[in-house]
């Protein structure tokens, strides 16, 4: 590895980061803060025109705002994320860090859902989890089981059918987006990582949110800081392959194959240089609809974007780089549909506040348990976008069972326009008297995501590559599809932890990765969880 000069910087070593999502952005930040890299020696390659990956957000009052998803955070579990945000200046006030800004926001917006579940147009009493004796035993058993013993089992393989109608399941599954056919190992990990949320899952009292959508609150300030450090960013540039050189210490990347505006380019990688690969993407092949057009399901034939294509090419040549087909091979089991609604009239927000008893930003998800689509919506604190006018309201929702016919609209969710999604939502809330006014002043944009929960697919050891594969010298895999012991995918935390792990491993730093919060060993947390389990 190249020497560090007198300024504390690695003057010659370069880093190449493939993919422009949060994992790459975090890797670049840690290379600068912990690795002594000059920003100008870091290059990020992103095949689309915008950084941020799945942490996206954009639009306008006239054409409608869009977020493909909304992320929840907890102070206890997100140790890497809040470490990263502790040295990034906030966009709205550079005198504060992003972490400071999030803390201040959540001090003012205390979550306590009064309508976590709704059935038949009425709020459900969720003071009881609804467990049977067998459900309790099955939960204890899966938490005690080893990952090796669970193997590739699905969640539905380890629970009785009645478990999937409990209040707990409805709340847990919609908070974290699990399906019964997803990995039992991933559910086990979630139960361990978030057992502290167990007694408050019905109020979402432990959830913390960003002041705006995550693109505005996290990606934009992080990108602004990286650019100020001199990091070189190449958008509209796909990395299509890596060439390796073999030596006594193992194989190392020696060349990147790139495509920029359709033109091929080769980039030489030095022996001391580093390469970070984001393998796979949960939001690849996403498509948008409109009030009059459903969102199309793309890539049903398995064709995917550059992040998957690169992983598939590398894995075909190197078995230790994982098996991407385990994750992107079953679209019908990994897809769901979200929708973002932009409103020019406060009537819907007013009705929701009266119905739920929650001001926007304090209630969290509202899930309709009798919805054939298992539809949920959440009203964030307004404004949800920087620059959003005061007279505009924005909320987000999603459905897990997109191939089912609606309760109020006689169509599959996947075939519905934005207007039809709103009609279904209005029906579940029993807001029919205000239906015309709501529809007239709403712009609902559906978003189909074929691979959104692909990281939850049942898998075994070796299906995901290690962050730093054995036998490699300068390569790391980062993001949602690398293997990190004990941590949970489908979180910003997993991506940031992969970045921190990769930087420390590749540079051989003495610094340790931010510790995992292991609440399953806290007797107080376990006691509270046991009390909840008994109800």
Coordinates of C-alpha atoms in Angstrom, one line a residue:
X1 CA 0.0 0.0 0.0
X2 CA 1.3 3.5 -0.9
X3 CA 2.8 5.5 2.0
X4 CA 1.0 8.3 3.7
X5 CA 2.7 11.7 3.2
X6 CA 3.5 14.3 5.8
X7 CA 0.0 15.9 5.4
X8 CA -1.6 12.6 6.4
X9 CA -2.8 11.9 2.9
X10 CA -2.2 9.0 0.6
X11 CA -0.8 11.1 -2.2
X12 CA -0.6 8.4 -4.9
X13 CA -3.2 5.7 -4.0
X14 CA -6.5 5.9 -6.0
X15 CA -9.9 4.5 -5.4
X16 CA -12.5 3.5 -8.0
X17 CA -16.1 3.2 -6.7
X18 CA -18.5 1.5 -9.1
X19 CA -22.1 2.6 -8.4
X20 CA -23.3 5.9 -7.1
X21 CA -25.6 4.8 -4.2
X22 CA -25.2 5.4 -0.5
X23 CA -22.6 2.6 -0.2
X24 CA -20.2 4.2 -2.6
X25 CA -20.8 7.7 -1.3
X26 CA -20.1 6.4 2.3
X27 CA -17.0 4.6 1.1
X28 CA -15.7 7.8 -0.4
X29 CA -16.4 9.7 2.8
X30 CA -14.6 7.1 4.9
X31 CA -11.6 7.0 2.5
X32 CA -11.2 10.7 3.1
X33 CA -11.8 10.8 6.9
X34 CA -10.2 7.5 8.0
X35 CA -8.0 6.6 5.0
X36 CA -6.2 9.8 4.4
X37 CA -7.3 9.9 0.7
X38 CA -7.2 13.1 -1.3
X39 CA -10.7 13.6 -2.8
X40 CA -9.2 14.1 -6.2
X41 CA -7.9 10.5 -6.1
X42 CA -11.4 9.1 -5.7
X43 CA -13.5 8.4 -8.7
X44 CA -17.2 7.4 -8.6
X45 CA -18.8 5.8 -11.6
X46 CA -22.7 5.9 -11.9
X47 CA -24.5 4.6 -14.9
X48 CA -27.5 6.9 -14.4
X49 CA -27.5 10.7 -14.5
X50 CA -28.0 11.0 -10.7
X51 CA -26.2 9.9 -7.6
X52 CA -28.0 8.3 -4.6
X53 CA -29.1 5.0 -6.0
X54 CA -32.3 3.9 -4.2
X55 CA -32.2 6.9 -1.9
X56 CA -33.9 9.0 -4.6
X57 CA -36.4 11.9 -4.5
X58 CA -37.4 14.5 -7.0
X59 CA -40.2 16.2 -8.9
X60 CA -42.2 19.4 -8.7
X61 CA -45.6 20.7 -7.6
X62 CA -46.8 20.9 -11.2
X63 CA -45.7 17.4 -12.3
X64 CA -45.8 15.6 -9.0
X65 CA -43.1 14.5 -6.6
X66 CA -41.7 11.0 -6.5
X67 CA -39.9 8.9 -3.9
X68 CA -39.6 5.2 -4.6
X69 CA -39.4 4.4 -0.8
X70 CA -39.1 6.0 2.6
X71 CA -36.6 4.9 5.2
X72 CA -36.9 4.6 8.9
X73 CA -34.0 4.9 11.3
X74 CA -33.4 4.0 15.0
X75 CA -30.7 5.6 17.2
X76 CA -29.7 2.3 18.7
X77 CA -29.3 0.1 15.6
X78 CA -28.0 2.6 13.0
X79 CA -24.5 3.1 14.5
X80 CA -22.6 3.3 11.2
X81 CA -25.2 5.6 9.6
X82 CA -25.1 8.2 12.4
X83 CA -21.3 7.9 12.5
X84 CA -21.2 8.8 8.8
X85 CA -23.7 11.7 9.3
X86 CA -21.7 13.0 12.2
X87 CA -19.1 14.7 10.0
X88 CA -21.3 15.8 7.0
X89 CA -22.6 19.4 7.1
X90 CA -26.3 19.8 6.8
X91 CA -27.5 21.3 3.5
X92 CA -29.9 23.7 5.2
X93 CA -27.4 24.8 7.8
X94 CA -23.8 23.9 7.3
X95 CA -23.0 24.9 10.9
X96 CA -24.8 21.7 11.9
X97 CA -24.1 18.1 10.9
X98 CA -26.7 16.0 9.3
X99 CA -26.8 13.9 12.5
X100 CA -27.5 17.1 14.5
X101 CA -30.2 18.1 12.1
X102 CA -31.9 14.6 12.4
X103 CA -31.7 14.7 16.2
X104 CA -33.3 18.2 16.3
X105 CA -36.0 17.2 13.9
X106 CA -37.0 14.1 15.9
X107 CA -37.0 16.0 19.2
X108 CA -39.8 18.0 17.7
X109 CA -41.7 15.2 15.9
X110 CA -42.3 12.5 18.5
X111 CA -43.7 9.3 16.8
X112 CA -46.6 7.6 18.5
X113 CA -49.0 6.0 16.0
X114 CA -52.7 5.9 17.0
X115 CA -53.8 4.0 13.9
X116 CA -51.1 1.5 13.1
X117 CA -53.7 -1.0 11.8
X118 CA -57.0 -0.3 10.2
X119 CA -59.7 -2.9 9.3
X120 CA -63.2 -2.2 7.9
X121 CA -62.5 1.5 8.0
X122 CA -61.9 1.5 11.8
X123 CA -58.7 1.5 13.9
X124 CA -57.7 -1.9 15.3
X125 CA -56.9 -2.4 18.9
X126 CA -53.2 -3.4 18.8
X127 CA -52.6 -3.6 22.5
X128 CA -52.3 -7.4 21.9
X129 CA -50.0 -9.0 19.4
X130 CA -52.5 -11.7 18.8
X131 CA -50.2 -14.7 19.3
X132 CA -51.2 -18.2 20.0
X133 CA -49.1 -20.4 22.2
X134 CA -47.6 -22.0 19.1
X135 CA -46.7 -18.6 17.6
X136 CA -44.8 -17.7 20.8
X137 CA -42.8 -21.0 20.7
X138 CA -42.1 -20.6 17.0
X139 CA -40.7 -17.1 17.5
X140 CA -38.5 -18.2 20.4
X141 CA -37.3 -21.2 18.3
X142 CA -36.4 -19.1 15.2
X143 CA -34.5 -16.6 17.4
X144 CA -32.5 -19.4 19.0
X145 CA -31.9 -21.4 15.8
X146 CA -28.5 -21.1 14.0
X147 CA -28.4 -19.7 10.5
X148 CA -26.9 -22.9 9.2
X149 CA -29.9 -24.9 10.6
X150 CA -32.4 -22.5 8.9
X151 CA -30.5 -22.6 5.6
X152 CA -32.7 -21.6 2.7
X153 CA -36.0 -22.1 4.6
X154 CA -38.8 -19.6 4.0
X155 CA -40.6 -17.8 6.8
X156 CA -43.7 -19.7 5.9
X157 CA -41.7 -22.9 6.6
X158 CA -41.2 -22.1 10.2
X159 CA -44.6 -20.6 11.3
X160 CA -48.2 -21.9 11.3
X161 CA -50.6 -20.2 8.8
X162 CA -52.4 -18.5 11.7
X163 CA -49.2 -16.5 12.5
X164 CA -49.6 -14.5 9.3
X165 CA -52.9 -13.1 10.5
X166 CA -51.6 -11.8 13.9
X167 CA -51.4 -8.1 14.7
X168 CA -47.7 -8.6 15.1
X169 CA -47.2 -10.0 11.6
X170 CA -49.2 -7.2 10.0
X171 CA -47.2 -4.6 11.8
X172 CA -43.8 -6.3 11.4
X173 CA -44.2 -7.2 7.8
X174 CA -45.3 -3.8 6.7
X175 CA -42.7 -2.0 8.7
X176 CA -39.9 -4.0 7.2
X177 CA -41.6 -5.3 3.9
X178 CA -41.3 -9.0 4.5
X179 CA -43.3 -11.6 2.6
X180 CA -44.1 -15.2 3.8
X181 CA -41.9 -16.6 1.1
X182 CA -38.8 -14.6 2.1
X183 CA -35.8 -15.9 4.0
X184 CA -36.3 -17.2 7.5
X185 CA -32.6 -16.2 8.2
X186 CA -33.3 -12.6 7.3
X187 CA -36.4 -12.6 9.6
X188 CA -34.2 -14.1 12.4
X189 CA -31.7 -11.3 11.9
X190 CA -34.4 -8.7 12.1
X191 CA -35.8 -10.1 15.2
X192 CA -32.3 -9.9 16.8
X193 CA -31.4 -6.4 15.5
X194 CA -34.8 -4.9 16.3
X195 CA -36.0 -6.7 19.3
X196 CA -35.9 -3.4 21.2
X197 CA -38.7 -2.3 18.9
X198 CA -40.9 -5.3 19.8
X199 CA -42.7 -3.6 22.7
X200 CA -43.3 -0.4 20.6
X201 CA -44.0 -1.8 17.2
X202 CA -47.7 -0.9 17.5
X203 CA -46.8 2.8 18.0
X204 CA -43.5 3.0 16.0
X205 CA -42.2 4.8 19.0
X206 CA -38.6 4.0 18.3
X207 CA -38.6 5.1 14.7
X208 CA -36.6 8.2 13.7
X209 CA -36.9 10.0 10.4
X210 CA -35.0 12.5 8.3
X211 CA -36.4 16.1 8.1
X212 CA -37.0 15.7 4.4
X213 CA -36.9 12.7 2.0
X214 CA -33.6 10.8 2.2
X215 CA -32.3 12.2 -1.1
X216 CA -32.6 15.8 0.2
X217 CA -31.6 15.0 3.8
X218 CA -28.7 12.6 3.2
X219 CA -27.6 12.2 -0.4
X220 CA -27.5 15.9 -1.3
X221 CA -25.4 17.0 1.7
X222 CA -23.1 14.0 1.4
X223 CA -22.6 14.6 -2.3
X224 CA -22.0 18.4 -1.7
X225 CA -19.3 17.5 0.9
X226 CA -17.6 15.0 -1.4
X227 CA -17.5 17.4 -4.3
X228 CA -16.0 20.0 -2.0
X229 CA -13.3 17.5 -1.2
X230 CA -12.5 17.1 -4.9
X231 CA -14.1 13.7 -5.5
X232 CA -14.4 13.1 -9.2
X233 CA -17.9 11.9 -10.2
X234 CA -18.7 10.3 -13.5
X235 CA -22.4 10.0 -14.2
X236 CA -23.9 8.2 -17.3
X237 CA -20.9 5.9 -17.0
X238 CA -21.3 2.1 -16.6
X239 CA -18.5 -0.3 -15.6
X240 CA -19.1 -3.4 -17.6
X241 CA -16.2 -5.7 -16.5
X242 CA -13.0 -6.0 -14.4
X243 CA -9.7 -7.5 -15.5
X244 CA -7.6 -9.2 -12.8
X245 CA -3.9 -9.8 -12.4
X246 CA -2.7 -12.8 -10.4
X247 CA 0.2 -12.7 -7.9
X248 CA 1.5 -14.3 -4.8
X249 CA -0.9 -12.4 -2.5
X250 CA -3.9 -13.2 -4.7
X251 CA -5.8 -11.6 -7.5
X252 CA -6.2 -7.9 -7.9
X253 CA -8.1 -5.7 -10.2
X254 CA -5.9 -4.2 -12.9
X255 CA -8.3 -2.7 -15.3
X256 CA -11.9 -1.3 -15.5
X257 CA -14.0 -1.7 -18.7
X258 CA -16.3 1.3 -18.9
X259 CA -19.0 2.7 -21.2
X260 CA -19.6 6.4 -21.3
X261 CA -22.3 7.7 -23.6
X262 CA -22.0 4.4 -25.4
X263 CA -18.2 4.7 -26.0
X264 CA -15.9 2.1 -24.5
X265 CA -13.0 3.1 -22.3
X266 CA -10.3 1.2 -20.4
X267 CA -9.0 2.5 -17.1
X268 CA -5.8 1.1 -15.7
X269 CA -5.8 0.3 -11.9
X270 CA -2.5 0.5 -10.1
X271 CA -1.2 -2.3 -7.8
X272 CA -1.9 -0.1 -4.7
X273 CA -5.2 1.3 -6.0
X274 CA -8.6 0.1 -4.6
X275 CA -11.8 -0.9 -6.3
X276 CA -15.3 -0.9 -4.6
X277 CA -18.1 -2.6 -6.4
X278 CA -21.8 -2.2 -5.6
X279 CA -23.2 -5.5 -6.8
X280 CA -26.9 -5.5 -7.6
X281 CA -29.6 -2.9 -7.1
X282 CA -33.0 -3.2 -5.4
X283 CA -34.5 -0.5 -7.5
X284 CA -33.2 -1.5 -10.9
X285 CA -35.8 -1.6 -13.7
X286 CA -38.2 0.6 -11.7
X287 CA -40.9 2.3 -13.8
X288 CA -43.3 5.1 -13.2
X289 CA -47.0 5.5 -14.1
X290 CA -49.3 8.5 -13.8
X291 CA -52.9 9.3 -12.8
X292 CA -54.0 7.8 -16.1
X293 CA -51.4 5.1 -16.7
X294 CA -50.2 2.2 -14.6
X295 CA -46.5 1.6 -13.9
X296 CA -45.2 -1.1 -16.3
X297 CA -43.4 -4.2 -15.1
X298 CA -40.0 -4.2 -16.9
X299 CA -37.3 -6.8 -17.0
X300 CA -39.7 -9.7 -16.3
X301 CA -37.3 -11.7 -18.5
X302 CA -34.4 -11.2 -16.1
X303 CA -32.5 -8.6 -18.0
X304 CA -31.2 -6.1 -15.5
X305 CA -29.1 -2.9 -15.3
X306 CA -25.3 -2.5 -15.1
X307 CA -24.9 -3.3 -11.4
X308 CA -26.5 -6.8 -11.9
X309 CA -24.8 -7.3 -15.2
X310 CA -21.4 -6.6 -13.8
X311 CA -22.0 -8.9 -10.8
X312 CA -23.3 -11.7 -13.1
X313 CA -20.2 -11.4 -15.3
X314 CA -17.8 -11.4 -12.3
X315 CA -19.6 -14.3 -10.6
X316 CA -19.5 -16.4 -13.8
X317 CA -15.7 -16.2 -13.7
X318 CA -15.1 -16.3 -10.0
X319 CA -17.2 -18.6 -7.8
X320 CA -16.3 -16.8 -4.6
X321 CA -18.1 -13.7 -5.9
X322 CA -21.6 -15.1 -5.1
X323 CA -24.6 -16.2 -7.1
X324 CA -26.7 -13.2 -8.3
X325 CA -29.4 -15.4 -9.8
X326 CA -30.5 -16.4 -6.3
X327 CA -31.7 -12.8 -5.8
X328 CA -32.8 -11.6 -9.2
X329 CA -34.2 -14.8 -10.6
X330 CA -37.8 -14.6 -9.2
X331 CA -39.4 -11.3 -10.0
X332 CA -42.8 -12.4 -8.9
X333 CA -41.4 -12.9 -5.3
X334 CA -39.4 -9.7 -5.1
X335 CA -41.6 -7.1 -6.7
X336 CA -44.0 -4.6 -5.2
X337 CA -45.5 -1.2 -6.0
X338 CA -45.2 2.1 -4.3
X339 CA -46.9 5.4 -5.0
X340 CA -46.3 9.1 -4.2
X341 CA -49.2 11.5 -4.0
X342 CA -48.9 15.2 -4.5
X343 CA -51.9 17.2 -3.4
X344 CA -53.0 20.8 -3.9
X345 CA -55.7 20.7 -1.2
X346 CA -55.2 19.9 2.5
X347 CA -58.5 18.0 2.6
X348 CA -56.9 14.5 2.7
X349 CA -54.4 15.4 5.3
X350 CA -57.1 17.0 7.4
X351 CA -59.3 13.9 7.2
X352 CA -56.3 11.6 8.0
X353 CA -55.4 13.7 11.1
X354 CA -59.0 13.5 12.3
X355 CA -59.2 9.8 11.6
X356 CA -55.9 8.7 13.0
X357 CA -55.5 11.3 15.8
X358 CA -51.9 11.9 14.5
X359 CA -50.5 15.1 13.0
X360 CA -48.5 14.3 9.9
X361 CA -45.0 13.2 10.9
X362 CA -46.1 11.6 14.2
X363 CA -48.1 8.6 13.1
X364 CA -46.0 6.4 10.8
X365 CA -47.4 3.7 8.6
X366 CA -51.2 3.1 8.5
X367 CA -51.8 -0.5 7.3
X368 CA -55.1 -1.8 6.0
X369 CA -55.2 -5.4 7.2
X370 CA -58.3 -6.3 5.1
X371 CA -56.7 -4.9 1.9
X372 CA -56.1 -7.5 -0.7
X373 CA -53.0 -5.6 -1.6
X374 CA -51.9 -5.2 2.0
X375 CA -51.8 -1.4 1.4
X376 CA -50.1 1.0 3.7
X377 CA -49.6 4.8 3.7
X378 CA -47.6 7.2 5.7
X379 CA -47.9 11.0 6.0
X380 CA -44.5 12.5 6.7
X381 CA -44.0 15.9 8.2
X382 CA -44.4 18.7 5.7
X383 CA -42.6 19.9 3.6
X384 CA -41.2 16.5 2.5
X385 CA -39.0 18.1 -0.2
X386 CA -36.7 21.1 0.1
X387 CA -38.5 23.9 -1.7
X388 CA -41.9 22.3 -1.6
X389 CA -44.6 25.1 -1.5
X390 CA -46.6 25.5 1.7
X391 CA -49.9 24.8 -0.2
X392 CA -48.6 21.4 -1.4
X393 CA -48.9 18.2 0.5
X394 CA -47.0 15.0 -0.3
X395 CA -47.5 11.4 1.1
X396 CA -46.3 8.0 0.2
X397 CA -47.7 4.4 0.2
X398 CA -47.1 0.9 -1.0
X399 CA -48.7 -2.5 -1.5
X400 CA -47.1 -5.9 -1.1
X401 CA -49.6 -8.1 -3.0
X402 CA -49.6 -6.4 -6.3
X403 CA -51.0 -9.3 -8.3
X404 CA -54.2 -9.4 -6.2
X405 CA -57.5 -7.7 -7.3
X406 CA -58.4 -4.7 -5.2
X407 CA -61.3 -4.5 -2.7
X408 CA -62.8 -1.4 -4.3
X409 CA -61.2 -1.4 -7.7
X410 CA -61.7 -4.6 -9.8
X411 CA -58.1 -4.8 -11.0
X412 CA -54.8 -6.0 -9.9
X413 CA -52.8 -3.4 -8.1
X414 CA -50.0 -3.7 -10.8
X415 CA -52.6 -2.8 -13.5
X416 CA -53.9 0.3 -11.7
X417 CA -53.5 3.9 -12.6
X418 CA -52.7 6.5 -10.0
X419 CA -56.4 7.5 -9.9
X420 CA -57.4 3.9 -9.3
X421 CA -54.9 3.6 -6.4
X422 CA -56.4 6.6 -4.8
X423 CA -60.0 5.2 -5.3
X424 CA -58.9 2.0 -3.5
X425 CA -57.3 4.0 -0.7
X426 CA -60.3 6.3 -0.3
X427 CA -62.5 3.2 -0.1
X428 CA -60.5 1.6 2.8
X429 CA -60.6 4.9 4.7
X430 CA -64.3 5.4 4.0
X431 CA -63.7 8.9 2.7
X432 CA -66.2 8.5 -0.2
X433 CA -68.0 11.7 0.6
X434 CA -64.9 13.6 -0.2
X435 CA -63.7 11.4 -3.0
X436 CA -64.3 13.8 -5.9
X437 CA -62.5 16.7 -4.1
X438 CA -59.5 14.5 -3.2
X439 CA -59.2 13.0 -6.7
X440 CA -59.5 16.4 -8.4
X441 CA -56.6 17.9 -6.4
X442 CA -54.3 14.8 -6.3
X443 CA -51.6 13.6 -8.5
X444 CA -50.7 9.9 -7.7
X445 CA -47.7 8.5 -9.4
X446 CA -47.3 4.7 -9.2
X447 CA -43.9 3.1 -9.2
X448 CA -43.3 -0.6 -10.0
X449 CA -40.1 -2.1 -8.6
X450 CA -39.4 -5.7 -9.8
X451 CA -36.4 -6.3 -7.4
X452 CA -37.3 -4.2 -4.4
X453 CA -37.1 -7.1 -1.9
X454 CA -34.8 -9.3 -3.8
X455 CA -32.2 -9.1 -1.0
X456 CA -34.7 -11.0 1.2
X457 CA -34.9 -14.0 -1.1
X458 CA -33.9 -17.3 0.6
X459 CA -30.2 -17.9 0.4
X460 CA -27.3 -19.8 1.9
X461 CA -23.7 -19.1 2.7
X462 CA -21.8 -18.2 -0.4
X463 CA -24.7 -16.7 -2.3
X464 CA -23.5 -13.2 -1.3
X465 CA -19.8 -12.4 -1.7
X466 CA -17.8 -11.3 1.3
X467 CA -17.0 -7.6 1.6
X468 CA -13.4 -8.4 1.0
X469 CA -13.4 -11.8 -0.8
X470 CA -10.7 -14.3 0.3
X471 CA -7.8 -14.3 -2.2
X472 CA -8.3 -10.8 -3.5
X473 CA -5.9 -7.9 -2.8
X474 CA -7.7 -4.6 -3.8
X475 CA -11.4 -5.4 -4.3
X476 CA -14.4 -5.0 -2.0
X477 CA -18.1 -5.6 -2.6
X478 CA -20.5 -3.1 -1.0
X479 CA -24.2 -2.4 -0.8
X480 CA -27.2 -4.7 -0.1
X481 CA -25.9 -7.9 -1.7
X482 CA -22.6 -8.5 0.1
X483 CA -22.3 -10.6 3.3
X484 CA -22.0 -8.9 6.6
X485 CA -22.5 -11.2 9.7
X486 CA -25.6 -10.5 11.8
X487 CA -26.7 -7.3 10.2
X488 CA -29.9 -6.7 8.2
X489 CA -30.3 -5.9 4.6
X490 CA -32.9 -3.4 3.2
X491 CA -31.5 -0.7 5.5
X492 CA -29.3 2.3 4.9
X493 CA -27.3 0.9 7.8
X494 CA -26.3 -2.2 5.9
X495 CA -24.9 -0.2 3.0
X496 CA -23.0 2.2 5.2
X497 CA -21.6 -0.7 7.3
X498 CA -20.4 -2.4 4.2
X499 CA -18.6 0.8 3.2
X500 CA -17.0 1.2 6.6
X501 CA -16.0 -2.4 6.6
X502 CA -14.5 -2.3 3.1
X503 CA -12.4 0.8 3.8
X504 CA -11.0 -0.6 7.0
X505 CA -10.3 -4.0 5.5
X506 CA -8.7 -2.8 2.3
X507 CA -6.5 -0.3 4.0
X508 CA -5.6 -2.5 7.0
X509 CA -6.7 0.2 9.4
X510 CA -6.6 -0.4 13.2
X511 CA -9.9 1.4 13.5
X512 CA -12.9 -0.8 14.2
X513 CA -16.2 -0.8 12.4
X514 CA -19.0 0.9 14.4
X515 CA -20.3 -1.8 16.8
X516 CA -23.5 -3.7 16.1
X517 CA -26.2 -2.9 18.7
X518 CA -27.0 -6.4 20.1
X519 CA -30.1 -5.9 22.1
X520 CA -30.7 -9.7 22.3
X521 CA -28.1 -9.7 25.0
X522 CA -29.6 -6.9 27.0
X523 CA -31.6 -8.3 29.9
X524 CA -33.9 -5.3 30.2
X525 CA -34.7 -5.4 26.5
X526 CA -35.4 -9.1 26.7
X527 CA -37.7 -8.7 29.7
X528 CA -39.7 -6.0 27.9
X529 CA -39.9 -8.2 24.8
X530 CA -41.0 -11.2 26.9
X531 CA -43.9 -9.1 28.4
X532 CA -45.0 -8.1 24.9
X533 CA -44.8 -11.7 23.7
X534 CA -47.1 -12.8 26.5
X535 CA -49.9 -10.4 25.5

